Coordinates of C-alpha atoms in Angstrom, one line a residue:
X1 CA -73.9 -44.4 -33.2
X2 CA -72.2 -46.8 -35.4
X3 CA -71.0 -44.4 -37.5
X4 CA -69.5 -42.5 -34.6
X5 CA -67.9 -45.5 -33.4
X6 CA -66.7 -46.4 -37.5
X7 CA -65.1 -42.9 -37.2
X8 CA -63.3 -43.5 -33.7
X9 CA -61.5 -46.8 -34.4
X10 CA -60.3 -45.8 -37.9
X11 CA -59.1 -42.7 -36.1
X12 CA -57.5 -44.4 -33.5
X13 CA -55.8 -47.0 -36.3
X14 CA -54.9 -44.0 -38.2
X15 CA -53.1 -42.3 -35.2
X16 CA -51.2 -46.0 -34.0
X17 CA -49.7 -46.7 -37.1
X18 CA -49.0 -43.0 -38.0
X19 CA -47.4 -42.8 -34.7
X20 CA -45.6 -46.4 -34.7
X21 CA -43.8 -45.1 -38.4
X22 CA -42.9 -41.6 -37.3
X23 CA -41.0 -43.3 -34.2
X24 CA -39.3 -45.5 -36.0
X25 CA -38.4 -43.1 -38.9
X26 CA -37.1 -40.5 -36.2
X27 CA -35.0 -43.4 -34.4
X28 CA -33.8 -44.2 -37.9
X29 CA -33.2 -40.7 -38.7
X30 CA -31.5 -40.2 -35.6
X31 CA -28.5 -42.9 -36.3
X32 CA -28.4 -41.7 -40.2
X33 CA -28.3 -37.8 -39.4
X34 CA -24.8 -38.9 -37.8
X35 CA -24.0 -41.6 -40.1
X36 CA -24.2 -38.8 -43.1
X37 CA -22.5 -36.2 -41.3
X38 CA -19.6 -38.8 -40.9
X39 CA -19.5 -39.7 -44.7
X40 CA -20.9 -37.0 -46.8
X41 CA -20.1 -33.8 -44.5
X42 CA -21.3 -30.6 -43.0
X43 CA -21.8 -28.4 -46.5
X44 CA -23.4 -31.6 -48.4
X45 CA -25.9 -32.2 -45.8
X46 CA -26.6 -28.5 -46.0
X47 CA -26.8 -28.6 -49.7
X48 CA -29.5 -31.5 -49.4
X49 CA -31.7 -29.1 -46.8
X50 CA -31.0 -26.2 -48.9
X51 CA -32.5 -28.2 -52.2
X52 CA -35.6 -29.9 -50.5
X53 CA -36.4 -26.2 -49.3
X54 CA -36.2 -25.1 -53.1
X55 CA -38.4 -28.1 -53.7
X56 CA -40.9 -27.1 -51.4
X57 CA -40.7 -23.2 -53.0
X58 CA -41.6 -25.3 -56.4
X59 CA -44.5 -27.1 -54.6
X60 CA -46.4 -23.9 -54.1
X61 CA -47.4 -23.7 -57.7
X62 CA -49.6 -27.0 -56.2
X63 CA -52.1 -24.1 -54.8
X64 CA -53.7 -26.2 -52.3
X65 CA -55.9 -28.6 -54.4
X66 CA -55.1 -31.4 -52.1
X67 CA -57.0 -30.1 -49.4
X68 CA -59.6 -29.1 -51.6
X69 CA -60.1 -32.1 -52.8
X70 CA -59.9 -33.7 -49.5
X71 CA -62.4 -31.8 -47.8
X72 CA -65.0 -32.6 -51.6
X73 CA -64.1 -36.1 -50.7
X74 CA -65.6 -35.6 -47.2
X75 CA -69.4 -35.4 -47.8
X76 CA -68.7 -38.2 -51.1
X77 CA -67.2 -40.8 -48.8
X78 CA -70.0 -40.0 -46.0
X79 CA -73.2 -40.3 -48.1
X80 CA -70.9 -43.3 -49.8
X81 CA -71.3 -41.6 -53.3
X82 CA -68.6 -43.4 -55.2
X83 CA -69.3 -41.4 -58.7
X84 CA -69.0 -38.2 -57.1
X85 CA -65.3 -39.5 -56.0
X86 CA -64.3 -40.8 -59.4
X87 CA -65.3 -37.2 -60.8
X88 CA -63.0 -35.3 -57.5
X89 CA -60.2 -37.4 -58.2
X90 CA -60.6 -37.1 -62.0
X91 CA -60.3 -33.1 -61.5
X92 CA -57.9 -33.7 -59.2
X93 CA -55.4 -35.4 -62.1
X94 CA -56.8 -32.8 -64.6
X95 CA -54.6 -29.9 -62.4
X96 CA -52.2 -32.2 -61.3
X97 CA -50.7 -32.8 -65.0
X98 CA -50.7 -29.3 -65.4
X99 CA -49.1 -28.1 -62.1
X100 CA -46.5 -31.0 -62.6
X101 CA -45.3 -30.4 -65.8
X102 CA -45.2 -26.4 -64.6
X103 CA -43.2 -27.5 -61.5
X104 CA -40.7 -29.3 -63.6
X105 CA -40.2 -26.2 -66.3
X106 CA -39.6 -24.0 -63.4
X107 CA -36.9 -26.2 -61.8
X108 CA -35.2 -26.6 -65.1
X109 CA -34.9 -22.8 -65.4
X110 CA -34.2 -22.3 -62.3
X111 CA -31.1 -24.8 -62.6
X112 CA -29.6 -21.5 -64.9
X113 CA -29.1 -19.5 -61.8
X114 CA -27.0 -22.4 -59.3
X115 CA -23.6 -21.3 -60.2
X116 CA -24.6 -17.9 -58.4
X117 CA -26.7 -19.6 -55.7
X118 CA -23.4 -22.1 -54.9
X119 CA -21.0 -19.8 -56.0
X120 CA -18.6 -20.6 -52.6
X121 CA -19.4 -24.6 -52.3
X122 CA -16.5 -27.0 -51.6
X123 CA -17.6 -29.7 -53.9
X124 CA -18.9 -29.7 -57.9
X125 CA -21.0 -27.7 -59.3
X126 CA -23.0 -31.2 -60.5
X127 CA -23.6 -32.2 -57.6
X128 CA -26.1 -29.4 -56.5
X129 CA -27.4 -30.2 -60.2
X130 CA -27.9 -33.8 -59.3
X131 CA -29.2 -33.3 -55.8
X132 CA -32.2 -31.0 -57.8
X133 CA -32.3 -33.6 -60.3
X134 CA -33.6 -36.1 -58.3
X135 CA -35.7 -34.1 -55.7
X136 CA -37.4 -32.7 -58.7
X137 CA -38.1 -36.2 -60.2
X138 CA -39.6 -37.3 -56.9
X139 CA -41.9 -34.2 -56.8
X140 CA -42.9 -35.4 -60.3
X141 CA -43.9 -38.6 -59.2
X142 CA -46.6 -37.1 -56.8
X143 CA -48.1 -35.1 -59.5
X144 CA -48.3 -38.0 -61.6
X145 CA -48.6 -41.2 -59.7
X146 CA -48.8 -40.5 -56.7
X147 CA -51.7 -37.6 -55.8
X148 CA -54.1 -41.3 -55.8
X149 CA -53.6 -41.6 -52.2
X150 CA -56.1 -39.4 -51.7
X151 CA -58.8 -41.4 -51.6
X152 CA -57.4 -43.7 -49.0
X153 CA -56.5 -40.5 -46.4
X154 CA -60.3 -39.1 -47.3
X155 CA -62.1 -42.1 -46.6
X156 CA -59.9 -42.7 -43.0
X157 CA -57.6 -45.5 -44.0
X158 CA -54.3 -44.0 -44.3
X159 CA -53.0 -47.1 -42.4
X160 CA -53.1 -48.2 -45.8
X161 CA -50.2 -45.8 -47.1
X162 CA -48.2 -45.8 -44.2
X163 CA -47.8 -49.8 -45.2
X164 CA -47.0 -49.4 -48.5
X165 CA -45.4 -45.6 -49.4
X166 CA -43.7 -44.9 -46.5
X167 CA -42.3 -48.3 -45.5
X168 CA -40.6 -48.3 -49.0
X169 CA -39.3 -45.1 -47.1
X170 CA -37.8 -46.4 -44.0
X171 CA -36.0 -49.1 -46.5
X172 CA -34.7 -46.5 -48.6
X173 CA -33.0 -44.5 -45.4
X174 CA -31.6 -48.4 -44.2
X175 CA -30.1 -48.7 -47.6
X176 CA -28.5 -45.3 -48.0
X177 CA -27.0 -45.9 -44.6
X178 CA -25.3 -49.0 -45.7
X179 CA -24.4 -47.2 -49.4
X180 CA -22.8 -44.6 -47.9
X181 CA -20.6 -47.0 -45.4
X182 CA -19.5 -49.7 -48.0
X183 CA -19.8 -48.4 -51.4
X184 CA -17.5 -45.8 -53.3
X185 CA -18.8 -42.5 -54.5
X186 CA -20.8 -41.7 -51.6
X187 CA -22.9 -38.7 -52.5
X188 CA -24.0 -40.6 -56.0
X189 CA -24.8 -43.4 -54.1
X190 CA -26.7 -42.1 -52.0
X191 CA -28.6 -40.3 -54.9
X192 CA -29.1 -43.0 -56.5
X193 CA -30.6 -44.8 -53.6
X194 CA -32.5 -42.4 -53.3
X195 CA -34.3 -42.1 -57.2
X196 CA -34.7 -45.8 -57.0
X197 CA -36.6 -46.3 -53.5
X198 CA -38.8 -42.9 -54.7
X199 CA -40.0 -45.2 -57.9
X200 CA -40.3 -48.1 -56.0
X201 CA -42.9 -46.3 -52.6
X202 CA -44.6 -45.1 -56.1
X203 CA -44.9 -48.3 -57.7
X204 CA -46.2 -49.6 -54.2
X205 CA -48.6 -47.0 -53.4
X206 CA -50.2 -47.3 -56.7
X207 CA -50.7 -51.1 -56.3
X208 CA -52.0 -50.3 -52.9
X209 CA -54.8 -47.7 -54.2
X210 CA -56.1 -50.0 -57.2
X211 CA -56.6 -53.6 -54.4
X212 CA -58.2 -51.0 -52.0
X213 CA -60.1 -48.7 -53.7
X214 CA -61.6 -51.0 -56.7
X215 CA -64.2 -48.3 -57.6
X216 CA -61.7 -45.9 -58.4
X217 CA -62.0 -45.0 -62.2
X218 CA -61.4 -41.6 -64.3
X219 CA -64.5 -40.1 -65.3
X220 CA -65.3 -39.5 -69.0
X221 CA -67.1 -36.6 -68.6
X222 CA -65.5 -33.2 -69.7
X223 CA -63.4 -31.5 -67.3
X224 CA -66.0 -28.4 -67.4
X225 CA -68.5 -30.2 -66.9
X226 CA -67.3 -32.1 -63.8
X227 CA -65.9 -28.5 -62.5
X228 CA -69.4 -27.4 -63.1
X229 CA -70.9 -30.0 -60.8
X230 CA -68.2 -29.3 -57.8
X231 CA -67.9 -25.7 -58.1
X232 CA -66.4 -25.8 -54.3
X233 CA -63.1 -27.0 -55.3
X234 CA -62.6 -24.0 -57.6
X235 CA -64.0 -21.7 -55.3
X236 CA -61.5 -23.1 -52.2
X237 CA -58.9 -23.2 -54.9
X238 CA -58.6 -19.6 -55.5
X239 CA -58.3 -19.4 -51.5
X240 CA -56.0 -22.1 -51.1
X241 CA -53.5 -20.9 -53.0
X242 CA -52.9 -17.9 -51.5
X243 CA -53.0 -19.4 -48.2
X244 CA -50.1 -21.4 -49.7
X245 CA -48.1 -18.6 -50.5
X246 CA -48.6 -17.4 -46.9
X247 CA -47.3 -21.2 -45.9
X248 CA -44.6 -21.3 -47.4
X249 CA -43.3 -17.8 -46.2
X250 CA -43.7 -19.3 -43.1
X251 CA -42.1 -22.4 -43.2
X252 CA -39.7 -22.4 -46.3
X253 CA -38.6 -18.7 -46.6
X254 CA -36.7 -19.3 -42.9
X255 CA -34.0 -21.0 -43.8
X256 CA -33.4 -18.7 -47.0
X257 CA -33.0 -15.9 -45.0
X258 CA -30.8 -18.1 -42.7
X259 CA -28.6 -18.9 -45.5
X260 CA -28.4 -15.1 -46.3
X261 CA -27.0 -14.0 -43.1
X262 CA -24.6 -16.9 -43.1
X263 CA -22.8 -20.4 -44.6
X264 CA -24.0 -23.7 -45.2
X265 CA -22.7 -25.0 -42.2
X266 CA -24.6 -22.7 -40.0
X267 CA -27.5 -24.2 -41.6
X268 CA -26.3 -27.6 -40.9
X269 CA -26.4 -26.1 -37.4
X270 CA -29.8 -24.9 -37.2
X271 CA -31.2 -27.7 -39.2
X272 CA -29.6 -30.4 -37.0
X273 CA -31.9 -28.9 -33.7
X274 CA -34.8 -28.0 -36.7
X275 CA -34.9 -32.1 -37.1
X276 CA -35.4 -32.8 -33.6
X277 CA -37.7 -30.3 -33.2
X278 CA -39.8 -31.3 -36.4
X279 CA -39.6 -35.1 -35.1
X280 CA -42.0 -33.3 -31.8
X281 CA -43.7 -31.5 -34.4
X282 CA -44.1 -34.7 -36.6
X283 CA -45.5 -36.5 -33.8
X284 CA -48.2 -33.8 -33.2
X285 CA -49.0 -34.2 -36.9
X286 CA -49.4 -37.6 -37.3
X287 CA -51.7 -38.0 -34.2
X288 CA -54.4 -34.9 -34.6
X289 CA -53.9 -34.5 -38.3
X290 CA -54.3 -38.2 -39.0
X291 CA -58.2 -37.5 -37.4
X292 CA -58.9 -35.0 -40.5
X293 CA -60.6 -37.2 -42.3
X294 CA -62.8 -38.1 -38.9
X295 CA -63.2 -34.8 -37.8
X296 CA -64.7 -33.9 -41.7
X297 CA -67.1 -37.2 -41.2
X298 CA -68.3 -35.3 -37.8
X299 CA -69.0 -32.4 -39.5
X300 CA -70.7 -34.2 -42.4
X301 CA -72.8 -35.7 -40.0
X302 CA -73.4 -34.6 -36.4
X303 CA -75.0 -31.6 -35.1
X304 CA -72.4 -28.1 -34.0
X305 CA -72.5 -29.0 -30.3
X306 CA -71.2 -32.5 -30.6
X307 CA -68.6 -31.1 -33.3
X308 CA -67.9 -28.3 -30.5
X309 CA -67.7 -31.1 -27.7
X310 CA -65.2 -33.7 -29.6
X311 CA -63.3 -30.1 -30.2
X312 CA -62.9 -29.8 -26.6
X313 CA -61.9 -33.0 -25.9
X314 CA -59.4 -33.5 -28.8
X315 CA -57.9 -29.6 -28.2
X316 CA -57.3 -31.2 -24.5
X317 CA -55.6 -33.7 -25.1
X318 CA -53.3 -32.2 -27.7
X319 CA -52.3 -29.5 -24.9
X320 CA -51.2 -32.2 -22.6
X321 CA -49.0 -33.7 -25.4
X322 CA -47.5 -30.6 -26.9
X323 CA -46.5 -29.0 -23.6
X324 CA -44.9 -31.8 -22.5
X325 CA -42.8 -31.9 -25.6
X326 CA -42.1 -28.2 -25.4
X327 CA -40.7 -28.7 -21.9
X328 CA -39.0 -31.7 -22.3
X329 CA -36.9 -30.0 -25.3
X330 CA -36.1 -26.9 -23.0
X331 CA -34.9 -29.0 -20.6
X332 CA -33.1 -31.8 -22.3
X333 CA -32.7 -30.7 -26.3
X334 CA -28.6 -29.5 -25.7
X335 CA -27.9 -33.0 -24.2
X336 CA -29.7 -34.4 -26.6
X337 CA -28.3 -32.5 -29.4
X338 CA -24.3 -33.3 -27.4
X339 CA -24.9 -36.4 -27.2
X340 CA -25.9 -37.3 -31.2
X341 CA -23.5 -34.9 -32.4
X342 CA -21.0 -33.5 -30.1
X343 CA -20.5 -30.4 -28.4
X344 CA -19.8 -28.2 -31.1
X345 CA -23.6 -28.6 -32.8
X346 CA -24.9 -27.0 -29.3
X347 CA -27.2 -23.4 -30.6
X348 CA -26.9 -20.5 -27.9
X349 CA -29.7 -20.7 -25.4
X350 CA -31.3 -17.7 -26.7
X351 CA -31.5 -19.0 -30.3
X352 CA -32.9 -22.3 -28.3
X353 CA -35.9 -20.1 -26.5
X354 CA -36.9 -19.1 -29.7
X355 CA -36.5 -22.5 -31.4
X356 CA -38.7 -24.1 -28.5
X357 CA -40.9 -20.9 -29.0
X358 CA -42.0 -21.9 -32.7
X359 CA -42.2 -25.2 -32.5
X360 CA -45.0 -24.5 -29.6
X361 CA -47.3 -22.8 -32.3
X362 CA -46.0 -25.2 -34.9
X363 CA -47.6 -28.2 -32.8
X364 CA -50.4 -26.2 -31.0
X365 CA -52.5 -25.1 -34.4
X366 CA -52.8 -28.6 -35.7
X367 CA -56.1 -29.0 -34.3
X368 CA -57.5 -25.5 -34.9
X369 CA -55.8 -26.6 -38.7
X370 CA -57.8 -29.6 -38.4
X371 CA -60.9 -28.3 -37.9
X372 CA -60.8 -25.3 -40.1
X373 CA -59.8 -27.4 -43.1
X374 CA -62.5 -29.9 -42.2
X375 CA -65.2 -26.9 -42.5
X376 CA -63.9 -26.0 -45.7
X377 CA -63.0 -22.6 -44.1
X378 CA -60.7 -20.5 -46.2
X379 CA -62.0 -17.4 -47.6
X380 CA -60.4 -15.2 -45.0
X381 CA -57.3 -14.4 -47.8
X382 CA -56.1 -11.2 -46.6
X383 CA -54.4 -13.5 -43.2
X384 CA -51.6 -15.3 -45.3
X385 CA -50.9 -12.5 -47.2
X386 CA -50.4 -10.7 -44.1
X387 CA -48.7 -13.1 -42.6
X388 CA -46.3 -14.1 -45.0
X389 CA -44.8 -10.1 -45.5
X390 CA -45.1 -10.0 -41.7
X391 CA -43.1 -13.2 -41.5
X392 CA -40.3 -12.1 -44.2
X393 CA -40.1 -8.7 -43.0
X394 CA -39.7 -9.1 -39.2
X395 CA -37.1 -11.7 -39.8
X396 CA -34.9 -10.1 -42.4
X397 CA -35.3 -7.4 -40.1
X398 CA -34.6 -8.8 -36.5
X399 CA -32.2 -11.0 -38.7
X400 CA -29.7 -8.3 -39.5
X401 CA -29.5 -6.9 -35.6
X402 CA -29.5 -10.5 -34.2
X403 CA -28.8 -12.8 -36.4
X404 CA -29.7 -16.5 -36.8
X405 CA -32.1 -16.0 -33.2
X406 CA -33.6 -12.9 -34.8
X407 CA -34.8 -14.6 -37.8
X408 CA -36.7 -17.5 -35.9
X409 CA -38.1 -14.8 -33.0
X410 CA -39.4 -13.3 -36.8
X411 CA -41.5 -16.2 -37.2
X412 CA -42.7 -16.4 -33.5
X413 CA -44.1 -13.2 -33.1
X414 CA -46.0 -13.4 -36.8
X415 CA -47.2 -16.7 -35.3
X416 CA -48.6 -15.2 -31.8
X417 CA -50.6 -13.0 -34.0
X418 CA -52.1 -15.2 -36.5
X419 CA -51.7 -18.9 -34.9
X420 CA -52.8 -17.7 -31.2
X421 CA -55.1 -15.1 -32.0
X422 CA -56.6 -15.3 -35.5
X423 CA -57.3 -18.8 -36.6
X424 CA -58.8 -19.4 -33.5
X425 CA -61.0 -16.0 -33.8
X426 CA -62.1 -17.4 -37.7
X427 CA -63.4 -20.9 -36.5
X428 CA -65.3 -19.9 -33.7
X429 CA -66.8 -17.3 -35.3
X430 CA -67.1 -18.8 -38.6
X431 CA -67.2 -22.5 -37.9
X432 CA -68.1 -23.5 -34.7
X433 CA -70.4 -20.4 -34.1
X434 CA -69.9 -19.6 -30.2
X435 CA -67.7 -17.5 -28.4
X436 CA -64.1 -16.9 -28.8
X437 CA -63.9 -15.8 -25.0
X438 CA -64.3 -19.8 -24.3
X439 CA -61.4 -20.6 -26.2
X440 CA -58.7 -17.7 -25.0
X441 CA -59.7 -19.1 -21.5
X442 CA -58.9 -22.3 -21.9
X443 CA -55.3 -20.9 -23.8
X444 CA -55.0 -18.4 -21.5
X445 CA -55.7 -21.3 -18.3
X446 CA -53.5 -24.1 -20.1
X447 CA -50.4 -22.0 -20.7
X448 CA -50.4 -21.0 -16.9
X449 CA -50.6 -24.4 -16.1
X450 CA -48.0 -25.6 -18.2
X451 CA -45.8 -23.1 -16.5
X452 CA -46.4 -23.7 -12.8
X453 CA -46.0 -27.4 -14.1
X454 CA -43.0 -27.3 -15.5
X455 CA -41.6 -24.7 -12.9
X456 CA -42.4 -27.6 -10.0
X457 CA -41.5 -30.2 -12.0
X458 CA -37.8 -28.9 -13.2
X459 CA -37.2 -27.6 -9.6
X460 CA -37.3 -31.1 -8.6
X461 CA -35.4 -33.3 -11.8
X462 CA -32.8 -30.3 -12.6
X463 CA -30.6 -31.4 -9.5
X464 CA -31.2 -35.2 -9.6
X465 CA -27.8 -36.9 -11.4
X466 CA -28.0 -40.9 -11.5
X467 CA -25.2 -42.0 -13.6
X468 CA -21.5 -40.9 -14.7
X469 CA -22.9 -42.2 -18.2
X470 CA -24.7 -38.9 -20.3
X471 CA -26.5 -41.2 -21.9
X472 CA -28.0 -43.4 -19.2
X473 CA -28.2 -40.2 -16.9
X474 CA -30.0 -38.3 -19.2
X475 CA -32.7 -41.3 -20.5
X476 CA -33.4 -41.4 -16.9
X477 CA -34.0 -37.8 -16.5
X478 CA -36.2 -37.7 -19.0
X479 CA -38.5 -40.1 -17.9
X480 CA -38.6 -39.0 -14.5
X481 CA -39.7 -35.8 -15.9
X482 CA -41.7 -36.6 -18.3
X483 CA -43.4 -38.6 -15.6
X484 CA -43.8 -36.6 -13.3
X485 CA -44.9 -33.9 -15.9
X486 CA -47.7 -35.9 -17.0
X487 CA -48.9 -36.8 -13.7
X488 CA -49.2 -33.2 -12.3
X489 CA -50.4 -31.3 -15.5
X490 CA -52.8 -33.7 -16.4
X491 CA -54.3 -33.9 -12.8
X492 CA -54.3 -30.4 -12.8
X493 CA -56.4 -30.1 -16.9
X494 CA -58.6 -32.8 -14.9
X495 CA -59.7 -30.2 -12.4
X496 CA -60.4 -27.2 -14.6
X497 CA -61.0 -29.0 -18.4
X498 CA -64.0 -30.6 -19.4
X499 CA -62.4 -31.9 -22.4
X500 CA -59.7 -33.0 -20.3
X501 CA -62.6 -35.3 -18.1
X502 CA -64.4 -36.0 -21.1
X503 CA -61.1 -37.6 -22.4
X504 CA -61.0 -39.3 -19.0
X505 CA -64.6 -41.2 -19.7
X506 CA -63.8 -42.4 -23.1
X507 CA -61.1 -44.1 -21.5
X508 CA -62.3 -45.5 -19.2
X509 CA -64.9 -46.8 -20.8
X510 CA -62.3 -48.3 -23.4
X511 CA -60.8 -50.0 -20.9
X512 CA -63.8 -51.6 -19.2
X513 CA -64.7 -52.8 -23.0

């Protein structure tokens, strides 16, 4: 019991603080997005999205071993078995030299071939060169300083790095904010802002990991011997990283393929509504991801039908959360969007659906992510491969007949197969050991009342104007909505949910103390 309850306040510390920075850093983001438009421009801004997406191409080669090593760390931290973490990490380090010195020979190559990726740009050649220069060092920094901050996620107190890492973070946007407003050069400013903040967060999270996690030592023993005594990393390793591959075909090939069928502004275009949509998608993140580390604990530790009860309960809740973001964006995303930007950033209502579409599945596998990471469950290999030449294919495909909104509704429909249908088949079956039935009926009941919801609640707000201000009008709006929204669905998950009452109890009895 006190275990369980260990596991509920660092969860619920986790989840505050990971929520409180995401606010703020999407508030922050928010005013610079506009602020960098302003100074820097259309194509540059597109350039910077354009290089962190080549980053995240180079990060594949990182196969997955950190959530191998995470879900090793699991059992270590929960039978408190500090030598067993010093040997993870140390194998940990062992593939993270290798990977990062790969990672930076592959970016220096691929620098050889920018003059035909930006053959029509509107600015130097150098800068694109810079730009990678410095997103590549950062990425350096993880596989070299950095990757430490494992041991503080595994063991539930990521608090710990959202105080030290990513506050640097929200000072480094601040400061590019003011570079680019006061000082001359403003693109090399801003870049070199941003190298000098990325040392600094490293500098402070390393600090941070040596005061809080004094038993934290590299092994001596040979690196085949340690991989001889946790054979499960290797073993998830060779599954990881092809579920990598499929990841990144998912999530990074997209705006390639964007690119391909149009300019960098275009991209500007669909990344400006991708931000706000990611902020929702951030959010979801932050508070059901955060509870990996607790949810691996349960499994560590408590019997299948407490996991499959705290599954309910947490599955729930995210429901409630995600469809009221999902809503909220269909119905207020273009004002939004008009508002920040002007008129002339607004994406056709067709290319919104679909938008909306895949940031639903984006936010609604976290927990089924959750939980199959936190059993350790990825032998099913033949999915992302699957998946990703599904992914590529359908939108290269629908891309050429429609465009921008057939590349995104390329994404959607590879996601209704594998994020609503099989992941959720693979734990049941594989994890959690009961039916799959139980879970399509709680999708299948869920979805229909998110729609009658959001039906009643829209036919009510849609008509209702309060002020000749957009701004005040529409903050108003929103709440009413979102209000209201809350109020009916989550009476209405009451009825037919147990999770949903469960979640009502614990509460509750929070409140009472």
């Amino acid at each position: 019991m006190r275990k369980l309850g260990t596991r509920i306040s660092k969860g619920i510390v986790n989840s505050r603080t990971a929520l409180g920075y995401t606010l703020v850093s999407y508030i922050l983001a928010i005013f610079s997005r506009q602020v960098f438009l302003m100074y820097l421009g259309d194509d540059v801004m597109g350039l910077n999205s354009t290089l962190q997406n080549m980053l995240q191409m180079l990060n594949v080669l990182e196969l997955g071993i950190a959530s191998a090593i995470g879900v090793s760390l699991y059992q270590s931290f929960a039978k408190d078995d500090y030598e067993a973490v010093n040997e993870i990490v140390t194998i940990q380090r062992w593939y993270y030299r290798r990977i990062g010195l790969i990672v930076i020979g592959v970016g220096i190559i691929l620098l050889a071939f920018f003059p035909f990726i930006f053959s029509d740009i509107s600015f130097p050649l150098w800068w694109a060169v810079a730009g990678f220069g410095v997103v590549l060092a950062n990425a350096s920094l993880f596989y070299f300083v950095n990757y430490r901050q494992v041991v503080l996620t595994a063991s539930q107190n990521e608090y710990l790095v959202y105080g030290s890492y990513r506050l640097v973070m929200l000072l480094k946007v601040v400061a590019q904010i003011f570079g680019v407003i006061y000082l001359p050069h403003k693109y090399l400013t801003w870049l070199a802002i941003e190298i000098l903040f990325d040392d600094i967060a490293a500098v402070a999270l390393y600090i941070t990991v040596a005061r809080n996690a004094t038993y934290l030592k590299r092994s001596e023993l040979p690196i085949a011997t340690l991989k001889s005594r946790h054979p499960e990393i290797g073993r998830m390793l060779r599954q990881l990283c092809i579920h990598r591959f499929g990841g990144f075909s998912l999530s990074q090939a997209v705006p390639f393929i964007i690119y391909a069928y149009s300019s960098l502004t275009v991209v500007t275009l669909y990344f400006n509504y991708q931000m706000l949509f990611m902020a929702c998608i951030t959010i979801v993140n932050v508070v059901y991801g955060s509870l990996g580390a607790g949810v691996g604990n349960l499994i560590a530790t408590e019997k299948p039908r407490k996991v499959y009860m705290v599954f309910s309960e947490i599955y729930g809740t995210q429901f409630l959360l995600v469809s009221l973001i999902v809503c909220s964006c269909y119905m207020f995303s273009d004002d939004i969007i008009t508002m920040w930007l002007g008129s002339k950033y607004v994406v056709s209502h067709n290319l919104l659906l679909a938008m909306i579409a895949a940031a639903f599945f984006m936010m609604i596998r976290v927990v089924i992510d959750t939980f199959i990471s936190a059993y350790g469950l990825f032998s099913d290999i033949w999915a992302p491969l699957t998946e990703s030449f599904l992914n590529i294919g359908l939108s290269i495909l629908l891309g050429y007949y429609y465009g921008i909104t057939g590349v995104v509704m390329g994404v959607v429909i590879t996601q209704i197969f594998f994020v609503l249908i099989w992941k959720p088949v693979f734990l049941f079956y594989r994890g959690m050991k009961r039916s799959i039935w139980l879970y399509f009926g709680v999708v299948a009941r869920n979805i229909g009342i998110m729609i009658i919801t959001h039906i009643a609640v829209a036919w009510i707000v849609a008509p209702l104007h309060f002020f000749d201000s957009m701004l005040a009008d529409t903050i108003v709006r929103l709440v009413i909505f979102a209000i209201c929204y809350l109020v009916v669905c989550h009476s209405l998950l009451s009825v037919s949910s147990r999770g949903m009452r469960m979640f009502n109890r614990r509460v509750y009895n929070y409140l009472r103390g």
